[in-house]
Amino acid sequence: MKINLLILLTVLITSIKAEIIIVTNKNSDINSLSHEAVKYLYLSKVNKIDNVIIMPLLSEDDSLHKKFVKEILNKNIEQYSSYWARLVFTGRAAIPRKLSKKEIKQKLMEKNTITYMDKKDMNKNWKIIYEE
Amino acid sequence: MKKLALILIFIVINLCAQDSKLDLKFFGTLGAVYNNNSDYKFRENPFQKDGASNSLDIYTDSILGVQSTYKLNDDLSFIFQGIAKKEYDGENKASIDWGYLKYDSKENFIFKLGKIRIPYYKNSNNQNIGYSKLTIREPIEVYGQVPLSTYNGIEFIYSNMINKYFYSIQSIYGETTFDTPLYSNNGDVLRTKIKEVRSLNLTLGNDIIEGRATYLYGRSSTTSNSLEELFTGLRIANLDELADKYEMDNKVSQYYSLGMFIDYNDFIFSSEYGERQVNAFYANLHGFYASLGYRFLSFIPYISYAQVEMDEQTVVDTGVDGLNELLKVQNLAQNSTNIGFKYYINENFDLKFEYQRIQPKGVYGGFYIDSTNEYPNSRLDIYSFVIDFVF
């Protein structure tokens, strides 16, 4: 009985755990990105991949953002802040504004914009271009 | 004072502007440094008059800065950075550190035109932004080899991916002039002009390991009242060969550097090697540093070692006392060991503490440490504490 309860609890925890995906408009010119490409785009090392200029969007959902930074960018939030301070204050890049869910939906109507989100928030207007 | 007023006007205009094309950001460091050795003044750069000498000094590392970006359109923007710190004649001064027109069409290349920072080293472009760095100061044994930070000209940067790696090619062209006050020489000033400044920088890596190589070329001319007197005297005495060899008049100056940076499983390692070659009275030299840190969440302790040595003996008998003395003082050899930590408070603040032990080896002291006495080559113990911020 105890074992069954444990299995049920594990299944429940796994099912409610947010799974982060990278999505874009279904009409975008990109169909998939490598893990490295996602990292380099979000760290502003590159803006254009396979001749497509890609615009990454940031979410103002703090827990989602931290999870993305940790799991996809493989950095902790302190590293990420310090990294961006370097980019911003050397004039290399401007840190993108964090957007609300509504703003992200609006922006994703444009081709070749990408964002991270919980897989459960996926809808038919978008396509997944990266998931772990 | 005029520059300070200009910066204030600049800030007010930015603050008043409702236009989203304008972006204003602030950064700074508030610090205190204690040097236990009264025979030396410890300074952060060669432009500082005062420093810590058996005393606590709050100006050595302290700096306030503002950065403003005005977007002309999606691709073009003006970016300026102004700083205020204590330097030159011992007064707090505000100045435009750099400012340029930037073209970035998001096609993986960036073009800049204006007053631009020279990308010698990994952190040469963000030396004033304490929050973006692990240590309080970059190792002077490498970062101090070329005592200039900006030039007027153009810069081109191209970045892209090869398989799982990113790379960046950065190239510059321009010229610069700057004055270095010689406090120990009756207020004389070293006037330097470097023409045909050219540099090529290559970076290759992934998010774990990164390699960097830089080559810098320029034609340097440096003079001062005392140097003019010395070299004019040599020529009057028909010692043209000696004057030609040591006078820095349109001399080819080169600098090479290599760097390696690793960030793996919370271990942070960085090392850079630099070599300066100027065929004049300036001594050719080479130096390196290596630092290792470990990230315990927000707390990062680190340890580092750095050293710089002259390529050749600087005690030379040229037959002219004044020239012998000039060559002798070029020996800036030293080594230093640092132990410290950085603690991230939040996305806007960090604090750092560092203990640094410097052993000057040069006849007249080391890099940026100004002897107040008879240059005893005694050890300096430096204790530094700073709070960095960005907004």
Coordinates of C-alpha atoms in Angstrom, one line a residue:
Chain A
M1 CA 0.0 0.0 0.0
K2 CA 2.8 2.3 1.0
I3 CA 4.7 1.5 -2.2
N4 CA 1.6 2.3 -4.3
L5 CA 1.2 5.6 -2.6
L6 CA 4.8 6.4 -3.2
I7 CA 4.4 5.6 -6.9
L8 CA 1.3 7.7 -7.2
L9 CA 3.0 10.6 -5.5
T10 CA 6.0 10.3 -7.8
V11 CA 3.7 10.3 -10.9
L12 CA 1.8 13.3 -9.6
I13 CA 5.0 15.3 -8.8
T14 CA 6.4 14.4 -12.3
S15 CA 3.2 15.4 -14.0
I16 CA 3.0 18.8 -12.3
K17 CA 6.7 19.6 -12.8
A18 CA 7.0 22.4 -15.4
E19 CA 8.7 21.2 -18.6
I20 CA 10.3 24.1 -20.4
I21 CA 10.2 24.3 -24.1
I22 CA 11.2 26.9 -26.7
V23 CA 8.5 27.9 -29.1
T24 CA 8.0 30.1 -32.1
N25 CA 5.2 31.1 -34.5
K26 CA 4.2 28.1 -36.6
N27 CA 4.9 30.1 -39.7
S28 CA 8.5 31.0 -38.6
D29 CA 11.4 30.0 -40.8
I30 CA 13.0 28.0 -38.0
N31 CA 11.9 24.5 -37.3
S32 CA 14.4 23.4 -34.7
L33 CA 17.3 24.8 -32.7
S34 CA 20.1 23.0 -31.0
H35 CA 20.7 23.5 -27.2
E36 CA 23.8 25.5 -28.0
A37 CA 21.9 27.8 -30.5
V38 CA 19.3 28.5 -27.8
K39 CA 22.0 29.4 -25.3
Y40 CA 24.0 31.6 -27.7
L41 CA 20.8 33.4 -28.8
Y42 CA 19.7 34.1 -25.2
L43 CA 23.2 35.2 -24.2
S44 CA 23.4 37.5 -27.2
K45 CA 26.4 35.8 -28.7
V46 CA 24.6 35.4 -32.0
N47 CA 21.4 36.9 -33.4
K48 CA 21.2 35.1 -36.7
I49 CA 21.2 31.3 -37.3
D50 CA 21.0 29.6 -40.7
N51 CA 20.4 33.0 -42.3
V52 CA 17.4 33.7 -40.0
I53 CA 17.4 36.7 -37.6
I54 CA 15.9 35.4 -34.4
M55 CA 14.4 37.6 -31.7
P56 CA 14.4 35.9 -28.2
L57 CA 11.8 37.1 -25.7
L58 CA 12.1 37.1 -21.9
S59 CA 9.2 36.3 -19.6
E60 CA 8.4 38.4 -16.5
D61 CA 7.3 35.2 -14.7
D62 CA 10.1 35.1 -12.2
S63 CA 10.0 31.4 -11.4
L64 CA 9.8 30.4 -15.1
H65 CA 12.7 32.7 -16.0
K66 CA 14.9 31.3 -13.2
K67 CA 14.0 27.8 -14.3
F68 CA 14.9 28.6 -17.9
V69 CA 18.2 30.3 -16.8
K70 CA 19.1 27.2 -14.7
E71 CA 17.9 24.4 -16.9
I72 CA 18.4 25.7 -20.4
L73 CA 21.2 28.3 -20.1
N74 CA 22.9 26.2 -17.3
K75 CA 23.6 29.2 -15.2
N76 CA 22.4 30.4 -11.9
I77 CA 20.6 33.7 -11.7
E78 CA 23.7 35.5 -10.2
Q79 CA 25.9 34.4 -13.1
Y80 CA 23.2 35.5 -15.6
S81 CA 22.9 38.9 -14.0
S82 CA 26.7 39.4 -13.9
Y83 CA 26.9 38.2 -17.5
W84 CA 24.3 40.7 -18.7
A85 CA 25.8 43.6 -16.7
R86 CA 28.9 43.0 -18.8
L87 CA 27.0 43.0 -22.1
V88 CA 24.9 46.1 -21.2
F89 CA 27.7 48.2 -19.7
T90 CA 30.1 47.5 -22.5
G91 CA 27.5 48.7 -25.0
R92 CA 27.5 45.2 -26.6
A93 CA 23.8 44.5 -26.2
A94 CA 20.7 45.9 -24.5
I95 CA 19.0 43.5 -22.1
P96 CA 15.5 42.7 -23.5
R97 CA 12.5 43.8 -21.4
K98 CA 10.7 41.0 -19.6
L99 CA 7.2 40.6 -21.0
S100 CA 3.9 39.5 -19.6
K101 CA 2.1 36.4 -20.9
K102 CA -0.2 38.7 -23.0
E103 CA 2.7 40.6 -24.5
I104 CA 4.5 37.4 -25.3
K105 CA 1.4 36.0 -27.1
Q106 CA 1.3 39.3 -29.1
K107 CA 5.0 39.2 -30.0
L108 CA 4.8 35.5 -31.0
M109 CA 2.5 36.6 -33.8
E110 CA 5.6 37.9 -35.5
K111 CA 7.7 35.3 -37.4
N112 CA 11.1 34.2 -36.0
T113 CA 10.5 35.4 -32.4
I114 CA 11.1 32.7 -29.8
T115 CA 10.4 32.3 -26.2
Y116 CA 10.5 29.8 -23.4
M117 CA 7.4 28.5 -21.7
D118 CA 5.9 25.7 -19.7
K119 CA 4.8 23.0 -22.1
K120 CA 1.3 23.0 -20.7
D121 CA 0.9 26.6 -22.0
M122 CA 1.5 25.5 -25.6
N123 CA -1.2 26.4 -28.2
K124 CA -1.9 25.5 -31.8
N125 CA -0.5 28.8 -33.2
W126 CA 3.0 27.9 -32.2
K127 CA 5.5 25.2 -32.8
I128 CA 8.1 23.7 -30.5
I129 CA 11.7 24.3 -31.8
Y130 CA 13.6 22.9 -28.7
E131 CA 12.8 20.7 -25.8
E132 CA 15.0 18.6 -23.6
Chain B
M1 CA 33.7 71.1 -13.7
K2 CA 32.4 71.9 -17.2
K3 CA 32.4 68.2 -17.9
L4 CA 30.5 67.5 -14.7
A5 CA 27.9 70.1 -15.7
L6 CA 27.6 68.5 -19.2
I7 CA 27.0 65.1 -17.7
L8 CA 24.4 66.5 -15.3
I9 CA 22.6 68.2 -18.2
F10 CA 22.8 64.9 -20.1
I11 CA 21.3 63.0 -17.2
V12 CA 18.5 65.6 -16.7
I13 CA 17.6 65.5 -20.4
N14 CA 17.5 61.7 -20.2
L15 CA 15.4 61.7 -17.1
C16 CA 12.9 64.2 -18.6
A17 CA 12.6 62.4 -21.8
Q18 CA 9.5 60.3 -22.2
D19 CA 10.8 58.8 -25.4
S20 CA 11.3 55.0 -25.2
K21 CA 14.3 55.5 -27.6
L22 CA 16.3 56.7 -24.6
D23 CA 17.7 54.3 -22.0
L24 CA 19.7 55.4 -19.0
K25 CA 21.6 53.1 -16.7
F26 CA 23.9 53.6 -13.7
F27 CA 26.8 51.7 -12.2
G28 CA 29.3 52.2 -9.6
T29 CA 31.7 51.0 -6.9
L30 CA 32.2 52.3 -3.4
G31 CA 35.3 50.9 -1.8
A32 CA 38.0 51.3 0.8
V33 CA 41.6 50.1 0.5
Y34 CA 44.2 49.8 3.2
N35 CA 47.9 49.5 2.4
N36 CA 50.2 48.6 5.3
N37 CA 53.4 49.8 3.7
S38 CA 54.1 53.5 4.2
D39 CA 57.0 53.4 1.7
Y40 CA 54.5 53.0 -1.2
K41 CA 51.3 54.6 -2.4
F42 CA 49.0 51.9 -3.8
R43 CA 47.0 53.2 -6.8
E44 CA 44.5 51.6 -9.1
N45 CA 45.8 53.3 -12.2
P46 CA 48.7 55.5 -13.4
F47 CA 46.4 58.6 -13.6
Q48 CA 45.7 58.6 -9.8
K49 CA 47.7 61.1 -7.8
D50 CA 46.8 59.8 -4.4
G51 CA 46.5 56.3 -3.1
A52 CA 46.6 54.2 0.1
S53 CA 49.9 54.5 2.1
N54 CA 49.7 53.0 5.6
S55 CA 46.2 54.4 5.5
L56 CA 42.7 53.7 4.5
D57 CA 41.7 55.3 1.2
I58 CA 38.2 55.4 -0.1
Y59 CA 38.9 56.8 -3.5
T60 CA 41.3 54.2 -5.0
D61 CA 38.5 51.9 -6.3
S62 CA 35.4 54.2 -6.0
I63 CA 33.7 55.2 -9.2
L64 CA 30.3 56.4 -10.3
G65 CA 29.1 56.0 -13.8
V66 CA 26.2 56.6 -16.1
Q67 CA 25.4 55.1 -19.5
S68 CA 22.9 56.5 -22.0
T69 CA 21.7 54.9 -25.2
Y70 CA 19.7 56.7 -27.7
K71 CA 18.2 54.6 -30.5
L72 CA 18.0 56.4 -33.8
N73 CA 16.3 53.4 -35.4
D74 CA 16.3 49.6 -35.0
D75 CA 19.9 49.3 -36.2
L76 CA 21.6 52.6 -35.2
S77 CA 22.2 53.9 -31.7
F78 CA 24.4 56.4 -29.9
I79 CA 25.9 55.1 -26.7
F80 CA 27.8 57.2 -24.1
Q81 CA 29.4 56.3 -20.8
G82 CA 30.4 59.0 -18.3
I83 CA 32.4 58.3 -15.2
A84 CA 33.3 60.3 -12.1
K85 CA 36.3 59.3 -10.0
K86 CA 39.3 60.8 -8.3
E87 CA 42.3 61.1 -10.5
Y88 CA 45.0 63.3 -12.1
D89 CA 45.4 66.3 -9.7
G90 CA 43.8 64.5 -6.8
E91 CA 40.3 66.0 -7.5
N92 CA 37.2 64.1 -8.3
K93 CA 36.6 64.5 -12.0
A94 CA 33.8 63.6 -14.4
S95 CA 34.6 62.6 -17.9
I96 CA 33.1 60.9 -20.9
D97 CA 34.9 57.5 -20.8
W98 CA 33.7 56.4 -24.2
G99 CA 30.9 57.2 -26.7
Y100 CA 30.2 56.0 -30.2
L101 CA 27.7 55.5 -32.9
K102 CA 26.8 51.8 -33.2
Y103 CA 25.3 49.9 -36.1
D104 CA 23.9 46.5 -35.2
S105 CA 21.4 45.1 -37.7
K106 CA 21.2 41.7 -35.7
E107 CA 23.0 40.1 -38.7
N108 CA 25.8 38.9 -36.3
F109 CA 28.0 41.9 -37.0
I110 CA 28.4 45.2 -35.2
F111 CA 30.1 48.4 -36.4
K112 CA 31.1 51.2 -34.1
L113 CA 32.4 54.7 -34.9
G114 CA 33.7 57.1 -32.1
K115 CA 35.7 56.9 -28.9
I116 CA 35.9 53.2 -28.2
R117 CA 37.5 51.0 -25.5
I118 CA 40.4 48.9 -26.8
P119 CA 39.7 45.2 -26.4
Y120 CA 43.1 44.0 -25.2
Y121 CA 41.9 41.6 -22.6
K122 CA 38.9 39.7 -21.6
N123 CA 37.7 42.4 -19.2
S124 CA 39.3 45.5 -20.7
N125 CA 35.9 46.8 -21.9
N126 CA 34.2 46.4 -18.5
Q127 CA 37.0 47.3 -16.2
N128 CA 34.9 50.0 -14.5
I129 CA 31.9 47.8 -14.1
G130 CA 32.7 46.0 -10.8
Y131 CA 29.4 44.1 -10.7
S132 CA 30.3 42.3 -13.9
K133 CA 33.7 41.0 -12.6
L134 CA 34.8 38.4 -10.1
T135 CA 37.7 40.3 -8.6
I136 CA 38.0 43.9 -7.3
R137 CA 40.7 44.8 -9.8
E138 CA 42.0 42.9 -12.8
P139 CA 45.7 41.8 -12.4
I140 CA 47.7 44.8 -13.1
E141 CA 50.7 42.6 -14.2
V142 CA 48.7 41.9 -17.4
Y143 CA 46.1 44.7 -17.6
G144 CA 48.6 47.4 -16.8
Q145 CA 51.0 46.6 -19.6
V146 CA 49.4 49.1 -22.0
P147 CA 48.4 52.2 -20.1
L148 CA 45.6 53.3 -22.4
S149 CA 42.0 52.3 -22.6
T150 CA 40.3 54.1 -25.5
Y151 CA 41.0 55.2 -29.1
N152 CA 39.2 57.3 -31.6
G153 CA 38.3 55.3 -34.6
I154 CA 36.2 52.3 -35.8
E155 CA 35.5 48.8 -34.6
F156 CA 34.1 45.8 -36.4
I157 CA 32.8 42.7 -34.6
Y158 CA 31.6 39.5 -36.3
S159 CA 30.2 36.6 -34.3
N160 CA 28.7 33.2 -35.4
M161 CA 28.6 29.5 -34.6
I162 CA 30.7 26.6 -35.8
N163 CA 29.0 23.4 -34.8
K164 CA 28.6 23.6 -31.0
Y165 CA 31.0 26.5 -30.6
F166 CA 30.7 30.3 -31.0
Y167 CA 33.4 32.5 -32.3
S168 CA 34.0 36.2 -32.6
I169 CA 36.3 38.3 -34.7
Q170 CA 36.9 41.8 -33.5
S171 CA 39.0 44.4 -35.4
I172 CA 39.8 48.0 -34.7
Y173 CA 41.5 51.0 -36.4
G174 CA 42.2 54.5 -35.1
E175 CA 44.5 56.6 -33.1
T176 CA 44.7 58.1 -29.6
T177 CA 46.4 60.7 -27.5
F178 CA 46.6 60.8 -23.8
D179 CA 48.6 62.4 -21.0
T180 CA 50.1 60.6 -18.0
P181 CA 51.0 62.8 -15.1
L182 CA 54.5 62.1 -13.6
Y183 CA 53.8 63.1 -9.9
S184 CA 57.3 62.1 -8.8
N185 CA 58.9 64.3 -11.5
N186 CA 57.9 67.9 -10.5
G187 CA 54.5 67.7 -12.1
D188 CA 55.9 66.9 -15.5
V189 CA 53.4 65.2 -17.9
L190 CA 54.1 62.3 -20.3
R191 CA 52.3 63.2 -23.6
T192 CA 51.6 60.1 -25.7
K193 CA 50.2 59.8 -29.3
I194 CA 49.6 56.5 -30.9
K195 CA 48.8 56.5 -34.6
E196 CA 47.6 53.6 -36.8
V197 CA 46.2 51.7 -33.8
R198 CA 45.2 48.3 -35.2
S199 CA 44.0 45.3 -33.4
L200 CA 42.7 41.9 -34.2
N201 CA 41.0 39.8 -31.6
L202 CA 39.7 36.2 -31.9
T203 CA 37.5 34.4 -29.4
L204 CA 36.4 30.8 -29.7
G205 CA 34.5 28.7 -27.2
N206 CA 31.4 27.3 -25.7
D207 CA 29.7 27.9 -22.3
I208 CA 32.4 25.9 -20.5
I209 CA 35.7 26.9 -22.1
E210 CA 36.7 29.9 -24.0
G211 CA 40.0 30.9 -25.7
R212 CA 41.1 34.4 -26.7
A213 CA 44.0 35.8 -28.7
T214 CA 44.7 39.5 -29.4
Y215 CA 47.3 41.3 -31.5
L216 CA 47.7 45.1 -31.2
Y217 CA 49.8 47.4 -33.3
G218 CA 50.5 51.1 -33.2
R219 CA 53.1 53.7 -33.9
S220 CA 53.9 55.5 -30.6
S221 CA 55.3 58.8 -29.8
T222 CA 55.9 59.9 -26.2
T223 CA 57.4 63.0 -24.8
S224 CA 57.6 65.2 -21.8
N225 CA 59.6 68.3 -20.8
S226 CA 62.3 66.1 -19.2
L227 CA 62.4 63.6 -22.1
E228 CA 62.7 66.4 -24.6
E229 CA 65.6 67.9 -22.7
L230 CA 67.3 64.5 -22.5
F231 CA 67.0 63.6 -26.2
T232 CA 67.7 67.1 -27.5
G233 CA 70.8 67.0 -25.4
L234 CA 71.9 63.6 -26.9
R235 CA 71.5 65.0 -30.4
I236 CA 73.4 68.2 -29.6
A237 CA 76.2 65.9 -28.3
N238 CA 76.1 64.0 -31.6
L239 CA 74.8 60.9 -29.9
D240 CA 72.1 60.4 -32.6
E241 CA 72.4 56.6 -32.6
L242 CA 71.6 56.5 -28.9
A243 CA 68.8 59.0 -29.3
D244 CA 67.3 57.1 -32.3
K245 CA 67.4 53.8 -30.3
Y246 CA 65.7 55.0 -27.2
E247 CA 63.5 58.0 -28.1
M248 CA 59.9 57.1 -28.6
D249 CA 59.2 58.9 -31.8
N250 CA 56.8 57.1 -34.1
K251 CA 58.1 53.7 -32.9
V252 CA 56.4 50.5 -33.8
S253 CA 54.6 49.2 -30.6
Q254 CA 53.1 45.7 -30.4
Y255 CA 51.2 43.8 -27.9
Y256 CA 50.2 40.1 -27.9
S257 CA 47.9 38.3 -25.6
L258 CA 46.4 34.9 -25.1
G259 CA 43.7 33.9 -22.6
M260 CA 41.8 30.9 -21.4
F261 CA 38.6 30.8 -19.4
I262 CA 36.8 27.8 -17.9
D263 CA 33.5 27.7 -16.1
Y264 CA 32.7 24.1 -15.2
N265 CA 30.7 22.6 -12.4
D266 CA 31.0 25.8 -10.4
F267 CA 34.7 26.0 -10.8
I268 CA 35.8 29.3 -12.4
F269 CA 39.3 29.4 -13.9
S270 CA 40.8 32.2 -15.9
S271 CA 44.3 33.0 -17.1
E272 CA 45.8 35.6 -19.5
Y273 CA 49.3 36.1 -20.8
G274 CA 50.4 39.4 -22.3
E275 CA 53.6 40.6 -24.0
R276 CA 54.5 44.2 -24.8
Q277 CA 57.1 45.2 -27.3
V278 CA 58.1 48.8 -27.8
N279 CA 61.4 49.5 -29.3
A280 CA 62.3 52.5 -27.3
F281 CA 63.1 53.4 -23.7
Y282 CA 60.0 51.6 -22.6
A283 CA 61.1 48.2 -21.4
N284 CA 59.7 45.2 -23.3
L285 CA 57.9 42.9 -20.8
H286 CA 55.7 39.9 -20.4
G287 CA 53.3 38.8 -17.7
F288 CA 50.5 36.5 -16.8
Y289 CA 47.9 35.7 -14.2
A290 CA 45.9 32.7 -13.2
S291 CA 42.9 32.7 -10.9
L292 CA 40.6 30.0 -9.6
G293 CA 37.3 30.4 -7.9
Y294 CA 34.4 28.2 -6.8
R295 CA 30.8 29.1 -6.8
F296 CA 28.9 28.3 -3.6
L297 CA 25.6 29.7 -4.8
S298 CA 25.9 33.5 -4.2
F299 CA 29.3 33.2 -2.5
I300 CA 32.5 32.9 -4.7
P301 CA 35.8 32.6 -3.0
Y302 CA 38.9 32.9 -5.3
I303 CA 42.6 32.9 -5.3
S304 CA 45.0 34.2 -7.9
Y305 CA 48.6 34.7 -8.7
A306 CA 50.1 37.3 -11.2
Q307 CA 53.6 38.3 -12.2
V308 CA 55.3 40.6 -14.7
E309 CA 58.9 40.6 -15.7
M310 CA 61.1 42.7 -18.0
D311 CA 62.5 40.9 -21.1
E312 CA 65.9 42.5 -20.7
Q313 CA 68.1 44.1 -18.0
T314 CA 67.1 47.7 -17.5
V315 CA 70.3 48.6 -15.7
V316 CA 72.5 49.5 -18.7
D317 CA 75.5 51.7 -19.0
T318 CA 74.9 53.9 -22.1
G319 CA 77.5 56.4 -21.0
V320 CA 74.9 59.0 -20.3
D321 CA 73.7 59.3 -16.7
G322 CA 70.3 60.7 -17.5
L323 CA 69.5 58.0 -20.0
N324 CA 70.8 55.3 -17.7
E325 CA 68.4 56.6 -15.0
L326 CA 65.5 56.7 -17.5
L327 CA 66.1 53.1 -18.5
K328 CA 66.5 51.9 -14.9
V329 CA 63.1 53.3 -13.8
Q330 CA 61.4 51.2 -16.5
N331 CA 61.7 48.1 -14.4
L332 CA 58.2 47.5 -13.1
A333 CA 58.7 43.8 -12.3
Q334 CA 56.5 42.5 -9.5
N335 CA 54.3 39.6 -8.5
S336 CA 51.2 39.5 -6.4
T337 CA 49.0 36.9 -4.7
N338 CA 45.3 37.6 -4.1
I339 CA 42.7 35.8 -2.0
G340 CA 39.2 37.1 -1.8
F341 CA 35.5 36.6 -2.3
K342 CA 32.5 38.0 -4.1
Y343 CA 29.1 37.8 -2.7
Y344 CA 26.0 38.5 -4.8
I345 CA 23.5 40.4 -2.7
N346 CA 20.9 40.6 -5.5
E347 CA 20.5 41.6 -9.2
N348 CA 21.7 45.1 -8.4
F349 CA 24.4 44.8 -5.7
D350 CA 27.4 42.7 -4.8
L351 CA 30.1 43.0 -2.2
K352 CA 33.7 41.9 -2.4
F353 CA 36.7 41.6 0.0
E354 CA 40.2 40.9 -1.1
Y355 CA 43.6 40.5 0.5
Q356 CA 46.5 41.2 -1.9
R357 CA 50.2 40.7 -1.3
I358 CA 52.5 42.6 -3.7
Q359 CA 56.2 42.1 -4.0
P360 CA 57.8 44.8 -6.1
K361 CA 61.0 43.7 -7.8
G362 CA 61.8 46.8 -9.9
V363 CA 64.5 49.2 -8.9
Y364 CA 61.9 51.9 -8.5
G365 CA 58.8 49.9 -7.5
G366 CA 56.2 48.1 -9.5
F367 CA 53.1 48.8 -11.5
Y368 CA 51.1 51.8 -10.3
I369 CA 52.7 51.6 -6.9
D370 CA 54.4 54.9 -6.3
S371 CA 57.3 54.9 -3.9
T372 CA 57.2 57.6 -1.2
N373 CA 60.8 56.9 -0.2
E374 CA 63.9 55.2 -1.3
Y375 CA 62.2 52.3 -3.1
P376 CA 63.0 49.6 -0.5
N377 CA 61.3 46.7 -2.5
S378 CA 59.4 45.8 0.6
R379 CA 56.2 43.8 0.5
L380 CA 52.8 45.5 0.4
D381 CA 49.8 44.0 2.1
I382 CA 46.6 45.4 0.6
Y383 CA 43.2 44.9 2.1
S384 CA 40.2 46.0 -0.1
F385 CA 36.5 46.1 0.4
V386 CA 34.0 47.2 -2.2
I387 CA 30.2 47.3 -2.9
D388 CA 29.4 47.3 -6.6
F389 CA 26.0 48.3 -8.0
V390 CA 24.2 48.4 -11.3
F391 CA 20.7 49.9 -12.1

